Structures are given as C-alpha cells and as structure tokens.
mmCIF file of C-alpha atoms in Angstrom:
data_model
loop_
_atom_site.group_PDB
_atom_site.id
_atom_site.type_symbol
_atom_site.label_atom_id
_atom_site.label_comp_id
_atom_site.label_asym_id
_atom_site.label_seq_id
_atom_site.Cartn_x
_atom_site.Cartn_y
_atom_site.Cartn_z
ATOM 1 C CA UNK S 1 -26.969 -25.156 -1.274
ATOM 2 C CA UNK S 2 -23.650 -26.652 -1.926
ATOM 3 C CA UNK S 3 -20.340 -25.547 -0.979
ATOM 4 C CA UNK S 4 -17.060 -26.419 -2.450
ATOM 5 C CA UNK S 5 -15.125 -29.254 -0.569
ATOM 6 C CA UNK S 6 -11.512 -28.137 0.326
ATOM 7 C CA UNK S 7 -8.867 -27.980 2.870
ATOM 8 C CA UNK S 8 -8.046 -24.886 5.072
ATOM 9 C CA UNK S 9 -4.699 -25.288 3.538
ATOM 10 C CA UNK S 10 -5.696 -25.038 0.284
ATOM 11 C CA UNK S 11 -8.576 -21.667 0.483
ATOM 12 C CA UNK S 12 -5.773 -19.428 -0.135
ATOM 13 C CA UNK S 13 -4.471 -21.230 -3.218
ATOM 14 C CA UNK S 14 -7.801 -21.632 -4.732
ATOM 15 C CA UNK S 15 -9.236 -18.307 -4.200
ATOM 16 C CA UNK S 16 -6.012 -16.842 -5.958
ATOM 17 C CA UNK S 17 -6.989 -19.060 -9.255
ATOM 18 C CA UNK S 18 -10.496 -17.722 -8.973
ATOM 19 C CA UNK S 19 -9.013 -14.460 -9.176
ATOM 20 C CA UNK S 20 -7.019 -15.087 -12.205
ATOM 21 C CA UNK S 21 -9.882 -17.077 -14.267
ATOM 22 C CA UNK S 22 -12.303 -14.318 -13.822
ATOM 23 C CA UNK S 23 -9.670 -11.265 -14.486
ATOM 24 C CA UNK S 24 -9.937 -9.262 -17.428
ATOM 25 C CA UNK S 25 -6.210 -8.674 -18.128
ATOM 26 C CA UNK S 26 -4.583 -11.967 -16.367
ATOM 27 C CA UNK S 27 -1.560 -11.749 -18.726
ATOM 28 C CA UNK S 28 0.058 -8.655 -16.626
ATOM 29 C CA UNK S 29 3.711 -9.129 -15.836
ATOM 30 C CA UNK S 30 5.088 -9.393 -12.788
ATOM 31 C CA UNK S 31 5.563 -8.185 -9.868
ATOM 32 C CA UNK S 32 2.417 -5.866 -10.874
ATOM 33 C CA UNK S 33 0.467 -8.905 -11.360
ATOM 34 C CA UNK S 34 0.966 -10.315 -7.817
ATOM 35 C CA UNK S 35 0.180 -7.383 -6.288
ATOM 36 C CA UNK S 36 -3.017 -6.426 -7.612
ATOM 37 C CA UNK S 37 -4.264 -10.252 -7.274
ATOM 38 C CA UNK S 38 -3.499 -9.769 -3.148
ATOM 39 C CA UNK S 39 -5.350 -6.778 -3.673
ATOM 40 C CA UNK S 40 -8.120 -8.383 -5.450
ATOM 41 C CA UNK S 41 -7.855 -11.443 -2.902
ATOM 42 C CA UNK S 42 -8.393 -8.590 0.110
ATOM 43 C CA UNK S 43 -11.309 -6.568 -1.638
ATOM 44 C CA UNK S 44 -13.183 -9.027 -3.922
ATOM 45 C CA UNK S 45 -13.401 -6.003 -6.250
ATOM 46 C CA UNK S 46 -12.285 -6.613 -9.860
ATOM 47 C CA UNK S 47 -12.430 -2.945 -9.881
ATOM 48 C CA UNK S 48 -9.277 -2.474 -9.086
ATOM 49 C CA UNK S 49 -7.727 -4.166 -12.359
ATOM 50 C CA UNK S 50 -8.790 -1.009 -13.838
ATOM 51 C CA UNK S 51 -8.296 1.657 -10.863
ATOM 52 C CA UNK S 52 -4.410 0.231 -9.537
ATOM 53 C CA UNK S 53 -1.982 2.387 -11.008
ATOM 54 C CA UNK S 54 2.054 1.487 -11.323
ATOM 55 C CA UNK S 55 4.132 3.937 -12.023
ATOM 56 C CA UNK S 56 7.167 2.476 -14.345
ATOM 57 C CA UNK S 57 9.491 -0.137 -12.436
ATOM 58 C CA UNK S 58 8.533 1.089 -8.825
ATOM 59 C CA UNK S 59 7.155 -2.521 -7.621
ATOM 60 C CA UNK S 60 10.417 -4.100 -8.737
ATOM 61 C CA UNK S 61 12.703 -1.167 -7.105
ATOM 62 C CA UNK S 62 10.537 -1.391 -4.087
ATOM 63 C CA UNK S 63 11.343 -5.304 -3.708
ATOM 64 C CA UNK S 64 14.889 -4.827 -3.903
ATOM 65 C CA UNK S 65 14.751 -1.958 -1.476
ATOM 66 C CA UNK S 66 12.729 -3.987 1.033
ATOM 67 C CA UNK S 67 15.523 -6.974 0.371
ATOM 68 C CA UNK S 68 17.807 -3.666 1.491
ATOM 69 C CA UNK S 69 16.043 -3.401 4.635
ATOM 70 C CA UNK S 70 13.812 -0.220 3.761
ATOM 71 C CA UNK S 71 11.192 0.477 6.964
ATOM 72 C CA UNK S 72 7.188 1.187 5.753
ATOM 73 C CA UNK S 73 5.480 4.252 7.627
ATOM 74 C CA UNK S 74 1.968 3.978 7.741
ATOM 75 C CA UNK S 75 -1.144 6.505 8.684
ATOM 76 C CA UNK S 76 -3.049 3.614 10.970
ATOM 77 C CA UNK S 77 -2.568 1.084 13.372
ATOM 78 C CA UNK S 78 -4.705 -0.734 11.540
ATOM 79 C CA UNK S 79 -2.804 -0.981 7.865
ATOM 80 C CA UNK S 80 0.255 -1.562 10.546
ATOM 81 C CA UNK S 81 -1.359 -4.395 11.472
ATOM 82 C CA UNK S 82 -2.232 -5.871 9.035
ATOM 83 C CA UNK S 83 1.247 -5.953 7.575
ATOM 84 C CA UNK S 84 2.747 -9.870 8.111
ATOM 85 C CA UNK S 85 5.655 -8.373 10.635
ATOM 86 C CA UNK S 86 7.771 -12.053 10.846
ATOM 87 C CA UNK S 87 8.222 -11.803 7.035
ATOM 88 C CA UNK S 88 8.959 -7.947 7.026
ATOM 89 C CA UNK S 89 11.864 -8.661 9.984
ATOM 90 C CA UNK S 90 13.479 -11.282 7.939
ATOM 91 C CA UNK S 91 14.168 -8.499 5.354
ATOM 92 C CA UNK S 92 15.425 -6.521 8.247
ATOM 93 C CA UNK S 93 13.080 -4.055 8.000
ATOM 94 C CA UNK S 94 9.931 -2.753 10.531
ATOM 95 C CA UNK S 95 7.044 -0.821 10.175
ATOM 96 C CA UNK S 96 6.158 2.537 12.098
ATOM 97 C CA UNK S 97 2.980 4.534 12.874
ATOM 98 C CA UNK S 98 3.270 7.185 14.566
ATOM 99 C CA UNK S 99 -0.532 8.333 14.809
ATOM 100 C CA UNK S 100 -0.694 7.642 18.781
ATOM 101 C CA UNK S 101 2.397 9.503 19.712
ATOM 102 C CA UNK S 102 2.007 11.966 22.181
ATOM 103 C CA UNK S 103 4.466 15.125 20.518
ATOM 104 C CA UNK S 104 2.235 14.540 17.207
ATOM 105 C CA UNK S 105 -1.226 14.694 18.469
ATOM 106 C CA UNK S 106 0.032 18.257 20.764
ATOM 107 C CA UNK S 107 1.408 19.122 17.373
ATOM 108 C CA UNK S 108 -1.389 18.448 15.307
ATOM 109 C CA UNK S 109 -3.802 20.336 17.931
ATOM 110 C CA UNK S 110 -1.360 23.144 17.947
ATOM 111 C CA UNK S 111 -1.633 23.906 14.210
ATOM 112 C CA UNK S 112 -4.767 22.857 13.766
ATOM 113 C CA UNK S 113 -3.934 19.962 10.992
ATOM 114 C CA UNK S 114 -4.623 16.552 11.270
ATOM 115 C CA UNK S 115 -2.202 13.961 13.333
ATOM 116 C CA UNK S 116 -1.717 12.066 9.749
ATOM 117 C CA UNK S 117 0.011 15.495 8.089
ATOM 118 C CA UNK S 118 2.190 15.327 11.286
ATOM 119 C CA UNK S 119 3.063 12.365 11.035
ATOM 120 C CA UNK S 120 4.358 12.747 7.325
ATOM 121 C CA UNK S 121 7.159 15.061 8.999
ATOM 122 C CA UNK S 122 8.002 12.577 11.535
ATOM 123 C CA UNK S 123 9.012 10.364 9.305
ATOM 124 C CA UNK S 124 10.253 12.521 7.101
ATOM 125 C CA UNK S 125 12.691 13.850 10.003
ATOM 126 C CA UNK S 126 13.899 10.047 10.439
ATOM 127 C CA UNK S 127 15.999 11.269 7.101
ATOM 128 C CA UNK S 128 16.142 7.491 5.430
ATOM 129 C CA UNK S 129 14.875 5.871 2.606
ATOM 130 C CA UNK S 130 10.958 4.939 3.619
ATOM 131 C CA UNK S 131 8.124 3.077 2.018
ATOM 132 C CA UNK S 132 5.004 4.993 2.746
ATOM 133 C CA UNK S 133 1.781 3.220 2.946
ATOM 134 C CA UNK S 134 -1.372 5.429 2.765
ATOM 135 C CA UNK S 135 -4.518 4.111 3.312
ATOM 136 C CA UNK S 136 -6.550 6.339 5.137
ATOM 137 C CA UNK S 137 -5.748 9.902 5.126
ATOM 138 C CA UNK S 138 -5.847 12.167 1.939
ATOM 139 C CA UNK S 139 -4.188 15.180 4.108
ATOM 140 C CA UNK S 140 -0.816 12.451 4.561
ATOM 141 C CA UNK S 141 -0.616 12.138 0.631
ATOM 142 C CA UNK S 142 -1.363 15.970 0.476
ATOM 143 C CA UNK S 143 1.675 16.843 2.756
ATOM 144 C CA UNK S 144 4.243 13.907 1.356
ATOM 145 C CA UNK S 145 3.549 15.871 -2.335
ATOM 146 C CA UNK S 146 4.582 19.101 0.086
ATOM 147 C CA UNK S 147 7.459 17.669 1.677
ATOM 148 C CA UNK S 148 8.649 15.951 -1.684
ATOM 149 C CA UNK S 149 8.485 19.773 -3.218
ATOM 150 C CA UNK S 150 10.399 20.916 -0.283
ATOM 151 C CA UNK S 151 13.373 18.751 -1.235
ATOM 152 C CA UNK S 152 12.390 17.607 2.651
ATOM 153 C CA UNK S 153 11.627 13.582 1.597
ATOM 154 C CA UNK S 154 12.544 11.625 -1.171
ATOM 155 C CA UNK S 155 10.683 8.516 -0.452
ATOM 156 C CA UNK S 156 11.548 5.016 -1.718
ATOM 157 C CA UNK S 157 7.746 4.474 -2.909
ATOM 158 C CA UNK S 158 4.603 5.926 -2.004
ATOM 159 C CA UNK S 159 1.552 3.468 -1.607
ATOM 160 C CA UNK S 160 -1.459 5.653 -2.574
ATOM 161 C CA UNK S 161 -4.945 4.251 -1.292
ATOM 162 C CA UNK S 162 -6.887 6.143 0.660
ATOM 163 C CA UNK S 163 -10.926 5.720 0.505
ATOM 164 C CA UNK S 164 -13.356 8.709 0.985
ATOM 165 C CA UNK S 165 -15.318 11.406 -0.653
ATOM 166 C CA UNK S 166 -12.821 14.306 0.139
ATOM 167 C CA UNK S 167 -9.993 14.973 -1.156
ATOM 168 C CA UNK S 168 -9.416 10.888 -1.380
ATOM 169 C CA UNK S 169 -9.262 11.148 -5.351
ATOM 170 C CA UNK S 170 -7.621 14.488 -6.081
ATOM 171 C CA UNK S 171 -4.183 13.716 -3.318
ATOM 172 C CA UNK S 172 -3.935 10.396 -5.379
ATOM 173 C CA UNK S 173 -3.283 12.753 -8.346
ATOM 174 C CA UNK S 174 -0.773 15.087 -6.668
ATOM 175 C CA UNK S 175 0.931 11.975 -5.941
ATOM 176 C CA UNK S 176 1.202 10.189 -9.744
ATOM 177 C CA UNK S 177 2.385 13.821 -10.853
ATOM 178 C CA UNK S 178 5.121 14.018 -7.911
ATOM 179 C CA UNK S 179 7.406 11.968 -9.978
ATOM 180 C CA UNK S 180 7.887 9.667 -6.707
ATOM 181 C CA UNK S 181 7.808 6.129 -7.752
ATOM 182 C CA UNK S 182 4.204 4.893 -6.438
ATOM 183 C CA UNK S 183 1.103 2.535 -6.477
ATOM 184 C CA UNK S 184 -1.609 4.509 -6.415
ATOM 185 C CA UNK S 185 -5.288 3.031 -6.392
ATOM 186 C CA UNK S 186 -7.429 6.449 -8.893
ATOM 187 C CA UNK S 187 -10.542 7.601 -7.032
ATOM 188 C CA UNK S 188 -12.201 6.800 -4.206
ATOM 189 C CA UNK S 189 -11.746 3.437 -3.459
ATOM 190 C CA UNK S 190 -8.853 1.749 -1.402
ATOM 191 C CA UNK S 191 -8.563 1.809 2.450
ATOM 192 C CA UNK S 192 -6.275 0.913 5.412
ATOM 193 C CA UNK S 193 -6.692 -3.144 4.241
ATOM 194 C CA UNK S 194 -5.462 -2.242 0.477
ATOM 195 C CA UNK S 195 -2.476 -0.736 1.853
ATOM 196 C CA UNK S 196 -1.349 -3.817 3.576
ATOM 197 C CA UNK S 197 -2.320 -6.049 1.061
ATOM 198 C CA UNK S 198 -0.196 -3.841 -1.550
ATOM 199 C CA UNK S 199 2.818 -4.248 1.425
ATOM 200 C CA UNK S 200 2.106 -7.951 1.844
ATOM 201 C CA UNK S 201 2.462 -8.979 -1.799
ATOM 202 C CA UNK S 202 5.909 -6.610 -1.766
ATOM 203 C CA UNK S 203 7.382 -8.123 1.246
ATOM 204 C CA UNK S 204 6.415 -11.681 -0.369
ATOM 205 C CA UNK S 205 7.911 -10.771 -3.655
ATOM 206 C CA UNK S 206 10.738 -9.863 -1.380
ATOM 207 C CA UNK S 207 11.485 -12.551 0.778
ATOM 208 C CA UNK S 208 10.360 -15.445 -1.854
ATOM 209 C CA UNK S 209 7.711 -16.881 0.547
ATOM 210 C CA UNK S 210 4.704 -16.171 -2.083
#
C-alpha cells in the first residue's frame, strides 16, 4: 500500500482540490461554492452537493453581517466548539450556547419541552440580529419557525442541519418556507460538525483568511 507523500502544511490544500476534481457541479459561484466544499471537506459526503440548500443571496448577506459583528447561537457545545473562535473575535463577534444554563434546563423541565426550544427564546430575548446554527435539534428549528411567526425573532440567517429520523427532515422544511434567509442541508443528514463547518467557511469568507 502506498500513500501519497505530502506536508502537514499542505493536507488541507490538497484535500480541498480532491474535492473539487471529483464534484459534480464544481462551477458553483461563490460564496456557495466555498461553503459546501468545507462541508464536503468535514463529511466526505458528495451528498451534500445535491442536499445543501441556499436560499437567494443569504451566504453573501451573512458575510457582511458577520464583517458587522453579528454573534452565532448554537444548540451544542459541540458545534460551539468547533467554530474557529480567534477568527470569529476578529470580526467582533462571539458565539453562545446556552444548552447548560441553569434557568433553561428548570425551564425546559417545567414545560416539559426540550432545553434546545428554550434556548431559541433565550436568544431570541437578547433582541439583536443573530446567526443561528442548528445542528442537532429539530425542536430548535421547530420553535425559531414559531418565534419568526410571532414577529418575536427576525434572525440574520438560519443554518439548518440537524441529523435524525424525527422530525430532522420536516423542521428543515418549515424553515426554507419561513422566508428567513438560510442554509439548510434537505433530509436527514447534517449534524453538530456541518454546522460549524457551514460557520467556518462564513467567518473565512468574512475575515479573508480562506
């Protein structure tokens, strides 16, 4: 077995022009195109060429607003984490998730709803312009498309990618029809790692680093 010779440096580099010699539809524009090649680059599903949905101009209005300083809310620690933080701060901007708070897991156990529905009004209450980045949690995407119809939250964009069996598809749905600018990934792929790839090529974009 052989393996390809090549510098640390340069895996990143090469694996994106893998990506592009084996896509289907490499002539994309950008910023779309960047974004679903992170994706891509995250997954190693060419699925996704097919299944990563842009509603009109929302990845270029979500750069500029991130140049603005917009904040991301996430449903998990874990799509927080994996969001590159030193490049978000030199837009100005942070990231929040709020699942470990104390007031929304009382809240969540009060009305018997899930601490990622919660959540959606926390941020919602923080009345500024917010990327949301969903990548877990059908019941979030189900309650932003509640909050949006309750003239509650107007968010900036609305990354839809949660994985599952229930309800995963169908909230991804609510939210193309919400008339929120969004990324949304149809069906039941996606997950807490697409999320912060879909954030990570943004905030590149953004900042110019990528």
């Amino acid at each position: 077995m052989e393996f390809e010779k090549i510098s640390p440096a340069q895996i990143e580099t090469r694996s994106f022009a893998i990506i592009e010699s084996e896509m289907k539809h490499p002539d994309i524009p950008e910023p779309e195109k960047s974004v679903l090649m992170r994706v891509i680059h995250t997954t190693a599903d060419f699925d996704y060429e097919e299944n990563l949905v842009f509603t009109p101009g929302a990845a270029s209005r979500a750069i500029e607003l991130l140049r603005q300083g917009t904040d991301i809310v996430t449903d998990t620690n874990m799509a927080r984490a994996g969001i590159h933080k030193a490049s978000l701060a030199k837009l100005g901007a942070s990231v929040h998730c709020f699942m470990g708070d104390a007031d929304v897991a009382a809240a969540a156990k009060a009305r018997g709803c899930t601490r990622s529905a919660v959540c959606m009004e926390k941020a919602a209450a923080l009345g500024k312009p917010l990327i949301f980045a969903i990548g877990n949690a059908p019941t979030a995407l189900i309650r932003l498309s509640e909050l949006m119809q309750e003239g509650r939250l107007k968010p900036a964009l609305v990354i839809g990618v949660p994985v599952g069996f229930v309800n995963a598809a169908q909230s991804k749905e609510l939210i193309l029809q919400s008339g929120a600018d969004c990324i949304v990934a149809r069906g039941r792929k996606g997950g807490s790692n697409v999320a912060a790839a879909i954030c990570n090529a943004l905030i590149y974009k953004a900042t110019g680093e990528r």
